Coordinates of C-alpha atoms in Angstrom, one line a residue:
Chain A
X1 CA 0.2 -0.2 0.2
X2 CA 1.6 3.4 -0.8
X3 CA 1.4 6.2 1.4
X4 CA 1.3 9.9 0.1
X5 CA 2.2 12.7 2.2
X6 CA 1.0 15.8 0.8
X7 CA 2.0 18.8 2.8
X8 CA 1.9 17.7 6.2
X9 CA 2.5 20.3 8.9
X10 CA 2.0 19.0 12.7
X11 CA 2.0 21.1 15.6
X12 CA 2.2 20.8 19.2
X13 CA 0.1 23.5 20.5
X14 CA 1.9 26.8 18.8
X15 CA 5.0 24.7 18.4
X16 CA 5.0 23.5 15.0
X17 CA 7.2 19.8 14.6
X18 CA 6.7 19.0 11.1
X19 CA 6.8 21.6 8.3
X20 CA 5.5 20.9 5.1
X21 CA 6.3 17.7 4.3
X22 CA 5.5 16.1 1.2
X23 CA 6.8 12.6 0.3
X24 CA 5.4 9.1 -1.3
X25 CA 6.1 5.9 0.0
X26 CA 6.6 3.0 -1.6
X27 CA 4.4 0.1 -0.7
X28 CA 6.6 -3.3 0.3
X29 CA 9.4 -1.7 0.7
X30 CA 11.3 -0.5 4.1
X31 CA 11.7 3.2 4.5
X32 CA 13.9 4.9 6.9
X33 CA 13.1 8.3 8.6
X34 CA 16.5 9.7 9.6
X35 CA 17.5 12.8 10.9
X36 CA 18.9 14.9 14.2
X37 CA 16.7 14.6 17.4
X38 CA 13.5 17.2 17.3
X39 CA 13.5 16.7 13.6
X40 CA 10.0 15.7 13.6
X41 CA 10.9 12.5 12.2
X42 CA 8.6 10.7 15.0
X43 CA 5.7 13.0 14.8
X44 CA 6.0 12.8 11.3
X45 CA 5.5 8.9 11.9
X46 CA 2.5 9.6 14.3
X47 CA 0.7 11.3 11.4
X48 CA 0.5 8.2 9.7
X49 CA -1.6 6.4 12.2
X50 CA -3.5 9.7 13.5
X51 CA -1.5 9.1 17.1
X52 CA 0.0 12.4 16.8
X53 CA -3.7 14.0 17.5
X54 CA -4.1 11.9 20.9
X55 CA -1.7 14.3 22.7
X56 CA -3.6 17.4 23.9
X57 CA -2.7 20.4 21.7
X58 CA -2.2 18.4 19.0
X59 CA -3.2 19.7 15.4
X60 CA -2.1 18.2 11.8
X61 CA -3.2 19.9 8.5
X62 CA -2.4 18.0 5.1
X63 CA -3.3 14.9 3.5
X64 CA -1.9 11.6 3.9
X65 CA -3.4 8.9 1.7
X66 CA -3.2 5.3 2.0
X67 CA -3.4 4.2 -1.9
X68 CA -6.3 6.8 -2.4
X69 CA -7.8 7.2 0.7
X70 CA -7.0 10.5 2.3
X71 CA -7.1 9.6 6.3
X72 CA -7.6 13.2 7.3
X73 CA -10.7 13.6 5.4
X74 CA -13.4 15.0 7.6
X75 CA -15.3 11.8 7.8
X76 CA -12.7 9.7 8.3
X77 CA -12.4 8.3 11.7
X78 CA -9.5 8.1 13.2
X79 CA -9.7 4.8 15.6
X80 CA -10.5 3.0 11.9
X81 CA -7.4 4.3 10.7
X82 CA -5.2 2.9 13.4
X83 CA -6.5 -0.3 12.9
X84 CA -5.6 -0.6 9.4
X85 CA -1.9 0.8 10.2
X86 CA 0.2 -1.4 12.6
X87 CA 2.6 0.4 14.9
X88 CA 5.2 -0.7 17.4
X89 CA 7.0 1.7 19.9
X90 CA 10.5 2.4 21.1
X91 CA 10.2 0.7 24.2
X92 CA 8.4 -2.9 24.2
X93 CA 5.1 -2.6 25.7
X94 CA 3.5 -5.8 25.7
X95 CA 0.0 -5.5 28.0
X96 CA 1.5 -6.8 31.4
X97 CA -2.1 -8.5 32.7
X98 CA -2.2 -10.5 29.6
X99 CA -0.9 -14.0 28.6
X100 CA 1.7 -13.9 25.3
X101 CA -1.3 -15.4 23.1
X102 CA -3.6 -12.7 24.5
X103 CA -1.4 -10.0 23.8
X104 CA -1.4 -11.4 19.9
X105 CA -5.0 -11.3 20.1
X106 CA -5.1 -7.7 22.2
X107 CA -5.9 -5.6 18.5
X108 CA -9.4 -8.0 18.3
X109 CA -10.1 -8.0 21.8
X110 CA -10.0 -4.0 22.3
X111 CA -12.0 -3.6 19.2
X112 CA -14.3 -5.7 20.6
X113 CA -14.0 -8.1 17.1
X114 CA -14.5 -12.1 18.1
X115 CA -12.6 -14.7 16.8
X116 CA -13.7 -18.2 16.6
X117 CA -11.4 -20.6 18.9
X118 CA -9.8 -21.9 15.5
X119 CA -9.4 -18.3 14.0
X120 CA -7.8 -17.3 17.0
X121 CA -5.2 -20.2 17.3
X122 CA -4.4 -19.7 13.6
X123 CA -3.9 -16.0 14.4
X124 CA -1.3 -16.4 17.1
X125 CA 0.7 -18.9 15.2
X126 CA 0.9 -16.9 12.2
X127 CA 1.5 -14.1 13.9
X128 CA 4.3 -14.9 16.1
X129 CA 6.0 -17.0 13.2
X130 CA 6.0 -13.9 10.9
X131 CA 7.6 -12.1 13.8
X132 CA 10.1 -14.9 14.3
X133 CA 9.0 -15.8 17.6
X134 CA 6.7 -18.6 17.3
X135 CA 9.8 -21.5 18.0
X136 CA 10.8 -19.7 21.0
X137 CA 7.4 -19.3 22.7
X138 CA 4.9 -22.0 21.1
X139 CA 5.2 -23.8 24.6
X140 CA 4.4 -21.0 26.6
X141 CA 1.5 -19.0 25.4
X142 CA -0.3 -19.0 28.3
X143 CA 2.4 -17.2 30.4
X144 CA 2.3 -13.8 30.6
X145 CA 4.0 -11.6 27.7
X146 CA 5.9 -9.5 30.5
X147 CA 8.0 -12.9 31.4
X148 CA 9.8 -12.4 28.0
X149 CA 13.4 -11.2 27.2
X150 CA 13.2 -7.4 25.8
X151 CA 14.1 -8.8 22.5
X152 CA 11.2 -11.4 22.6
X153 CA 8.7 -8.5 23.6
X154 CA 9.9 -6.2 20.9
X155 CA 8.8 -9.1 18.4
X156 CA 5.7 -10.3 20.3
X157 CA 4.8 -6.5 20.1
X158 CA 5.8 -6.7 16.2
X159 CA 3.1 -10.0 16.0
X160 CA 0.7 -7.8 18.0
X161 CA 0.6 -5.3 15.8
X162 CA 0.5 -8.0 12.2
X163 CA -2.1 -9.9 13.9
X164 CA -4.6 -7.2 12.6
X165 CA -2.9 -7.8 9.3
X166 CA -1.9 -4.3 8.6
X167 CA -0.9 -3.1 5.1
X168 CA 1.3 -0.7 6.8
X169 CA 3.8 -1.4 9.8
X170 CA 5.3 2.2 11.5
X171 CA 8.2 1.3 14.1
X172 CA 9.3 4.2 16.3
X173 CA 13.2 3.4 16.8
X174 CA 12.0 -0.2 17.6
X175 CA 15.2 -1.5 18.3
X176 CA 16.6 1.4 20.6
X177 CA 16.1 -0.2 23.7
X178 CA 17.6 -3.2 22.5
X179 CA 20.8 -5.3 23.1
X180 CA 22.4 -6.0 19.5
X181 CA 21.5 -9.7 19.3
X182 CA 18.1 -8.5 19.7
X183 CA 18.7 -5.8 17.2
X184 CA 19.8 -8.1 14.5
X185 CA 16.5 -10.5 15.3
X186 CA 14.6 -7.4 14.5
X187 CA 16.5 -6.3 11.3
X188 CA 16.2 -9.7 9.9
X189 CA 12.9 -9.4 10.6
X190 CA 12.4 -6.6 8.7
X191 CA 13.6 -8.3 5.6
X192 CA 10.7 -10.7 5.5
X193 CA 8.3 -8.2 6.8
X194 CA 9.1 -6.1 3.7
X195 CA 7.8 -8.7 1.0
X196 CA 4.4 -8.0 1.9
X197 CA 4.2 -4.9 4.0
X198 CA 4.9 -1.3 3.6
X199 CA 7.2 -0.3 6.7
X200 CA 8.2 2.9 7.9
X201 CA 11.0 3.1 10.3
X202 CA 12.1 5.8 12.5
X203 CA 15.7 5.3 13.6
X204 CA 19.0 7.2 15.2
X205 CA 21.3 4.4 13.9
X206 CA 22.6 5.1 10.3
X207 CA 24.1 1.8 9.8
X208 CA 20.6 0.2 10.8
X209 CA 19.0 2.3 8.2
X210 CA 21.7 1.4 5.9
X211 CA 21.0 -2.4 6.4
X212 CA 17.4 -2.5 6.8
X213 CA 15.9 0.3 4.4
X214 CA 14.7 0.4 0.7
X215 CA 14.2 3.8 0.9
X216 CA 15.8 6.9 3.1
X217 CA 14.2 10.2 4.3
X218 CA 16.2 12.8 5.4
X219 CA 14.6 15.4 7.6
X220 CA 16.0 18.4 9.4
X221 CA 15.1 21.4 11.0
X222 CA 16.4 25.2 10.8
X223 CA 15.5 26.3 14.6
X224 CA 13.4 24.4 17.2
X225 CA 10.4 26.9 16.5
X226 CA 10.5 25.9 12.8
X227 CA 9.8 22.4 12.8
X228 CA 11.3 19.4 10.6
X229 CA 10.9 19.5 6.9
X230 CA 12.3 16.9 4.4
X231 CA 15.3 17.8 3.2
X232 CA 16.2 14.7 0.8
X233 CA 14.4 11.4 0.1
X234 CA 15.5 8.8 -2.2
X235 CA 16.9 5.2 -2.2
X236 CA 19.2 3.9 0.2
X237 CA 21.9 3.5 -2.0
X238 CA 21.9 7.3 -3.6
X239 CA 21.3 8.8 0.1
X240 CA 24.4 7.0 1.5
X241 CA 27.0 7.0 -1.4
X242 CA 25.8 10.3 -3.2
X243 CA 23.5 12.6 -1.2
X244 CA 22.3 15.3 -3.4
X245 CA 22.0 17.8 -0.5
X246 CA 25.2 18.9 1.9
X247 CA 23.1 18.5 4.9
X248 CA 22.5 15.3 3.9
X249 CA 26.2 14.6 3.3
X250 CA 27.5 16.3 6.7
X251 CA 24.6 14.4 8.6
X252 CA 25.3 10.9 7.5
X253 CA 29.1 11.5 8.0
X254 CA 28.3 12.6 11.3
X255 CA 29.4 16.7 10.8
X256 CA 26.2 18.3 11.8
X257 CA 24.4 19.9 15.4
Chain B
X1 CA 41.8 11.6 58.7
X2 CA 41.5 9.0 60.6
X3 CA 39.8 10.4 63.5
X4 CA 37.2 12.2 61.3
X5 CA 36.4 8.9 59.2
X6 CA 35.9 7.5 63.2
X7 CA 34.0 10.3 64.1
X8 CA 31.8 9.9 61.0
X9 CA 31.3 6.1 62.4
X10 CA 29.6 7.0 65.3
X11 CA 27.8 9.9 64.2
X12 CA 26.4 6.9 61.5
X13 CA 25.5 4.2 64.2
X14 CA 24.0 7.1 66.4
X15 CA 21.8 8.4 63.6
X16 CA 21.0 4.7 62.7
X17 CA 20.4 3.9 66.3
X18 CA 18.0 6.7 66.6
X19 CA 15.9 5.7 63.6
X20 CA 15.6 2.1 65.2
X21 CA 14.4 3.5 68.0
X22 CA 11.6 5.7 66.0
X23 CA 10.9 2.2 64.6
X24 CA 10.3 0.5 67.9
X25 CA 8.4 3.6 69.6
X26 CA 5.8 3.4 66.5
X27 CA 5.2 -0.2 67.1
X28 CA 5.1 -0.4 70.7
X29 CA 1.9 1.5 71.4
X30 CA 0.0 -0.5 68.2
X31 CA 1.2 -4.3 69.9
X32 CA 0.1 -2.6 73.2
X33 CA -3.4 -1.8 71.8
X34 CA -3.9 -5.0 70.4
X35 CA -2.7 -6.8 72.9
X36 CA -5.1 -5.1 75.8
X37 CA -8.1 -5.8 72.9
X38 CA -7.2 -9.0 72.2
X39 CA -6.7 -9.9 76.1
X40 CA -9.7 -8.0 77.3
X41 CA -11.7 -8.4 74.7
X42 CA -11.8 -12.3 75.0
X43 CA -13.7 -13.0 77.6
X44 CA -17.1 -11.9 76.6
X45 CA -16.4 -13.4 72.9
X46 CA -18.7 -16.1 73.5
X47 CA -21.8 -17.3 71.1
X48 CA -24.2 -15.1 73.3
X49 CA -22.2 -12.2 71.7
X50 CA -22.6 -13.2 68.2
X51 CA -26.5 -14.2 68.2
X52 CA -28.1 -11.6 70.7
X53 CA -28.8 -8.3 70.3
X54 CA -28.8 -5.7 73.5
X55 CA -32.7 -5.8 74.1
X56 CA -33.9 -6.2 77.4
X57 CA -30.6 -6.5 78.9
X58 CA -29.3 -4.4 81.8
X59 CA -26.8 -6.5 83.6
X60 CA -24.4 -8.9 82.5
X61 CA -25.1 -11.6 79.0
X62 CA -26.8 -9.8 75.9
X63 CA -24.4 -9.7 72.6
X64 CA -23.8 -7.4 69.5
X65 CA -25.2 -9.0 67.0
X66 CA -27.4 -6.0 66.2
X67 CA -24.1 -3.7 65.8
X68 CA -22.2 -6.5 63.7
X69 CA -25.1 -6.2 61.3
X70 CA -25.5 -2.8 61.8
X71 CA -21.8 -2.1 60.8
X72 CA -22.1 -4.7 57.7
X73 CA -25.0 -2.9 56.2
X74 CA -23.9 0.3 57.0
X75 CA -20.3 -0.3 55.6
X76 CA -21.6 -2.2 52.4
X77 CA -24.2 0.5 51.5
X78 CA -21.5 3.6 51.8
X79 CA -19.1 1.5 50.0
X80 CA -21.8 0.8 47.4
X81 CA -22.1 4.2 46.8
X82 CA -18.9 6.0 47.3
X83 CA -17.1 3.7 45.3
X84 CA -18.6 4.3 41.8
X85 CA -18.2 8.1 42.2
X86 CA -14.8 7.7 43.5
X87 CA -13.5 5.6 40.5
X88 CA -15.4 7.5 38.2
X89 CA -14.0 10.6 39.2
X90 CA -11.0 9.1 39.7
X91 CA -10.9 7.8 35.6
X92 CA -12.3 11.1 34.6
X93 CA -9.6 13.3 36.1
X94 CA -6.6 10.8 34.9
X95 CA -8.2 9.7 31.3
X96 CA -10.2 12.4 30.0
X97 CA -9.5 15.7 31.6
X98 CA -5.8 15.4 32.0
X99 CA -5.6 15.3 28.3
X100 CA -8.0 17.6 27.4
X101 CA -7.4 21.5 25.9
X102 CA -10.9 22.9 26.5
X103 CA -10.2 25.4 29.3
X104 CA -13.8 24.7 30.8
X105 CA -12.9 21.4 31.3
X106 CA -9.8 21.7 33.0
X107 CA -11.7 24.6 35.0
X108 CA -13.9 21.9 36.4
X109 CA -11.4 19.3 36.9
X110 CA -9.4 22.0 39.0
X111 CA -13.0 22.6 41.0
X112 CA -13.4 18.7 41.6
X113 CA -9.9 18.3 42.7
X114 CA -9.9 21.2 45.1
X115 CA -13.5 20.3 46.6
X116 CA -12.1 16.9 47.1
X117 CA -9.3 18.0 48.7
X118 CA -11.2 20.2 51.3
X119 CA -13.9 17.0 51.6
X120 CA -10.8 14.9 52.6
X121 CA -9.7 17.4 55.2
X122 CA -13.5 17.9 56.5
X123 CA -13.6 16.5 60.1
X124 CA -16.1 13.3 60.1
X125 CA -18.4 15.1 62.6
X126 CA -18.9 17.6 60.0
X127 CA -20.1 14.9 57.4
X128 CA -22.4 14.0 60.3
X129 CA -23.7 17.4 61.0
X130 CA -24.4 18.0 57.4
X131 CA -26.1 14.4 57.1
X132 CA -28.5 15.7 60.0
X133 CA -29.0 18.7 58.7
X134 CA -30.0 17.6 55.3
X135 CA -32.4 14.9 57.4
X136 CA -33.5 17.3 59.4
X137 CA -34.8 19.6 56.8
X138 CA -36.7 16.9 54.5
X139 CA -37.7 14.1 56.6
X140 CA -38.2 15.9 60.2
X141 CA -35.3 16.4 63.1
X142 CA -36.6 12.9 64.7
X143 CA -35.7 11.0 61.7
X144 CA -32.8 7.9 61.7
X145 CA -31.5 5.6 59.5
X146 CA -28.7 3.2 59.1
X147 CA -28.6 4.8 55.3
X148 CA -28.6 8.3 56.4
X149 CA -25.5 7.2 58.2
X150 CA -23.9 5.3 55.1
X151 CA -24.3 8.3 53.0
X152 CA -22.5 10.5 55.4
X153 CA -20.0 7.8 55.6
X154 CA -19.6 7.7 51.8
X155 CA -18.7 11.7 51.9
X156 CA -15.8 10.7 53.9
X157 CA -15.1 7.6 52.1
X158 CA -15.1 9.1 48.5
X159 CA -12.0 11.5 48.5
X160 CA -9.8 8.7 50.3
X161 CA -10.7 6.4 47.4
X162 CA -10.8 9.0 44.6
X163 CA -7.2 10.1 45.8
X164 CA -5.6 6.9 45.9
X165 CA -7.6 5.5 42.8
X166 CA -6.2 8.9 40.9
X167 CA -2.5 7.7 42.0
X168 CA -3.0 3.9 41.2
X169 CA -4.4 4.7 38.0
X170 CA -2.0 7.8 36.8
X171 CA 0.8 5.0 37.3
X172 CA -0.3 3.2 35.0
X173 CA 2.3 3.6 32.1
X174 CA 1.2 6.2 28.9
X175 CA 2.8 3.3 26.8
X176 CA 0.3 1.2 27.6
X177 CA -2.6 3.3 26.7
X178 CA -1.1 4.3 23.1
X179 CA -0.4 0.3 22.4
X180 CA -4.2 -0.3 23.0
X181 CA -5.0 3.0 20.8
X182 CA -2.8 2.2 18.5
X183 CA -4.3 -1.2 17.8
X184 CA -7.6 0.7 16.7
X185 CA -9.4 0.9 20.1
X186 CA -11.5 3.7 21.2
X187 CA -10.9 5.0 24.4
X188 CA -13.2 3.3 26.8
X189 CA -12.3 -0.1 25.5
X190 CA -8.7 0.9 26.7
X191 CA -9.7 2.0 29.9
X192 CA -11.8 -1.1 30.6
X193 CA -9.8 -3.9 29.1
X194 CA -6.0 -2.1 29.6
X195 CA -6.1 0.3 32.1
X196 CA -8.4 -1.0 34.9
X197 CA -7.0 -4.7 34.5
X198 CA -3.4 -3.2 35.0
X199 CA -4.2 -1.0 37.9
X200 CA -6.8 -3.4 39.4
X201 CA -4.0 -4.6 42.3
X202 CA -4.2 -0.9 43.1
X203 CA -7.9 -0.1 43.3
X204 CA -8.1 -2.8 45.6
X205 CA -6.2 -1.5 48.2
X206 CA -7.9 1.6 47.6
X207 CA -10.8 0.1 48.2
X208 CA -9.7 -1.2 50.8
X209 CA -8.4 1.9 52.4
X210 CA -10.9 3.3 52.1
X211 CA -13.5 0.5 54.1
X212 CA -10.9 1.0 57.1
X213 CA -11.5 4.4 57.4
X214 CA -14.9 4.5 57.6
X215 CA -15.8 1.1 59.3
X216 CA -14.5 2.2 62.5
X217 CA -16.1 6.1 62.3
X218 CA -18.5 6.5 65.2
X219 CA -19.5 10.4 65.3
X220 CA -21.7 10.7 62.3
X221 CA -22.9 7.8 63.0
X222 CA -24.3 8.9 66.5
X223 CA -25.8 11.7 65.0
X224 CA -27.6 10.2 62.1
X225 CA -27.8 6.6 62.6
X226 CA -28.4 6.4 66.5
X227 CA -28.1 3.9 69.1
X228 CA -30.4 1.1 69.2
X229 CA -30.6 -2.0 71.6
X230 CA -32.6 -4.0 69.2
X231 CA -32.1 -5.5 66.2
X232 CA -32.6 -3.6 62.8
X233 CA -32.2 -4.9 59.1
X234 CA -34.1 -2.4 57.5
X235 CA -31.7 0.8 56.1
X236 CA -34.5 3.0 55.2
X237 CA -36.1 3.7 58.6
X238 CA -35.1 3.1 62.5
X239 CA -32.1 3.6 64.4
X240 CA -29.4 1.2 63.6
X241 CA -26.2 0.7 65.6
X242 CA -23.1 0.0 64.4
X243 CA -19.8 -1.4 66.3
X244 CA -18.1 1.6 67.3
X245 CA -21.3 3.5 68.5
X246 CA -21.6 0.5 70.2
X247 CA -18.4 0.3 71.9
X248 CA -19.3 4.1 73.0
X249 CA -22.6 3.6 74.2
X250 CA -21.5 0.7 76.4
X251 CA -18.9 2.6 78.1
X252 CA -21.0 5.7 78.4
X253 CA -24.0 4.2 79.6
X254 CA -22.9 2.0 82.1
X255 CA -25.6 -0.2 84.0
X256 CA -25.4 -1.1 87.9
X257 CA -23.0 -4.0 86.9
X258 CA -20.3 -1.4 85.2
X259 CA -17.8 -4.7 84.4
X260 CA -20.5 -6.6 81.9
X261 CA -20.6 -3.2 79.8
X262 CA -16.5 -2.5 79.8
X263 CA -16.2 -6.4 78.9
X264 CA -18.7 -6.0 76.0
X265 CA -17.3 -2.8 74.9
X266 CA -13.8 -4.6 74.8
X267 CA -15.0 -7.4 72.9
X268 CA -17.3 -5.0 70.7
X269 CA -13.7 -3.5 69.7
X270 CA -12.0 -7.0 69.3
X271 CA -14.7 -7.7 66.5
X272 CA -13.7 -4.3 64.6
X273 CA -10.1 -5.1 64.8
X274 CA -10.5 -8.3 63.5
X275 CA -12.7 -7.7 60.8
X276 CA -10.6 -4.9 59.7
X277 CA -7.5 -7.3 59.7
X278 CA -9.8 -9.9 57.8
X279 CA -10.8 -7.6 54.8
X280 CA -6.8 -7.0 54.5
X281 CA -6.6 -10.6 54.1
X282 CA -9.4 -11.0 51.8
X283 CA -8.2 -8.3 49.5
X284 CA -4.8 -10.0 49.5
X285 CA -6.6 -13.4 48.6
X286 CA -8.7 -11.8 46.2
X287 CA -5.9 -10.5 44.2
X288 CA -3.8 -13.9 44.5
X289 CA -7.1 -16.3 43.2
X290 CA -7.3 -13.6 40.6
X291 CA -3.9 -14.1 39.1
X292 CA -4.6 -18.1 39.5
X293 CA -7.6 -18.4 37.8
X294 CA -6.0 -16.5 34.7
X295 CA -3.3 -18.8 34.7
X296 CA -5.7 -21.9 34.9
X297 CA -8.2 -20.5 32.3
X298 CA -5.0 -20.3 30.0
X299 CA -3.6 -23.2 30.9
X300 CA -7.5 -25.0 29.9
X301 CA -7.5 -23.2 26.5

């Protein structure tokens, strides 16, 4: 599913976080949003599933299209949008009162959708397999999700997002709280997810962006009051090997700030 | 250098010793209270005490069944009135009012918080007087009922449960709520299926704190529920006595056989104390059973 962002502006009260970003994100590919802290990349990500506006005083203007549907058209329901777009957060956040299986099925339960027993079992196995976690947890599906290691918890969160079969998966620095081995597992997983999903990942880790991303968007801000704008957008190879903008070159070479 | 280090060690010892002494001082009266209540209260802890009221009794004998029933009925109804209001307010303040930009809602939330703070500070006798005035103005000055007592106790209970409930709810990580919302759940569903289950153990202890706060309350009940020597299962009419009021009335209105009145007062105090402890034990058990149940249910699936 292609994501078309047109003239997107996002604010926290009077403070602008994203300034006039237009960007087309390719389907079945991994797109990385990179840039210094505070450049608005996480905010931009949270505009793609309308999570930005849950913050009091937050405001969005502009257009985000999933294929042809504008998520911000007046009659669009933000709750329904979020069901179609999966999200994985910086810190693993499985529900502590739920088992591993219940965590995977949490989306259905929270949306009030009933699944038959076989459907539930199939969904759990399918989602956990897709998140490369099935073989590690298949014998303890009934134990608490918070009993897993950090990396496993994050893959459980990915499984929870995948269970609802979203077309788009948004990941907000999904590895920043994980050790290198767990990070490796998630990066490997990203390579498989891109075959069927449109993945957008925010990362501070440039080598990670280089390893996992097909497309890279570099955002920057001229001053804290202005909000982040899109500096350059292109394929990973182009961005890392021949960036057109000097700002991009400076950032990937570590000369920024 | 060495003597400075030595001085520090000494100061540290003295300080630690002082803190331990404080700890001991704090529990000495508590142990003394429990011990005295146990030893003096066990004398009249017989079957009669749990099966008889004080109707027609002037000397020895009689019991506190009417007061035990009164305490159960009044405390239960006060809890039923207070808890939905308290938890509802706490949820509104933490989940809705906290994330609003509307100045009107913000002002309302501030007012509600302020009123609850004031309510938490009012002496319980004032809650009793308030109910007394309400009753005197509506039903006449002579009207007494257990229900009126329950409402007075609910006024005392609401701020206690609301404040600790609010604290517990505020501690539910925002990340969990975000995770729920990001799965496409409406906010009420996230509250019902994520926030409340996560906060459950804390909410149970908030509830308990509230019950412990009111179960020993005497003054408001003296005013609006009154004394009686007889059984009364009807909350809506007639005087209804509770255990603390019973203790007070036994001690205050001693008959010729003063010893018998004192003994009954101590036994009632012991029953009250045991009740509070039982409640705490029960809550711990409920939480543990719930966890186990969940695991059993999972294992069966």
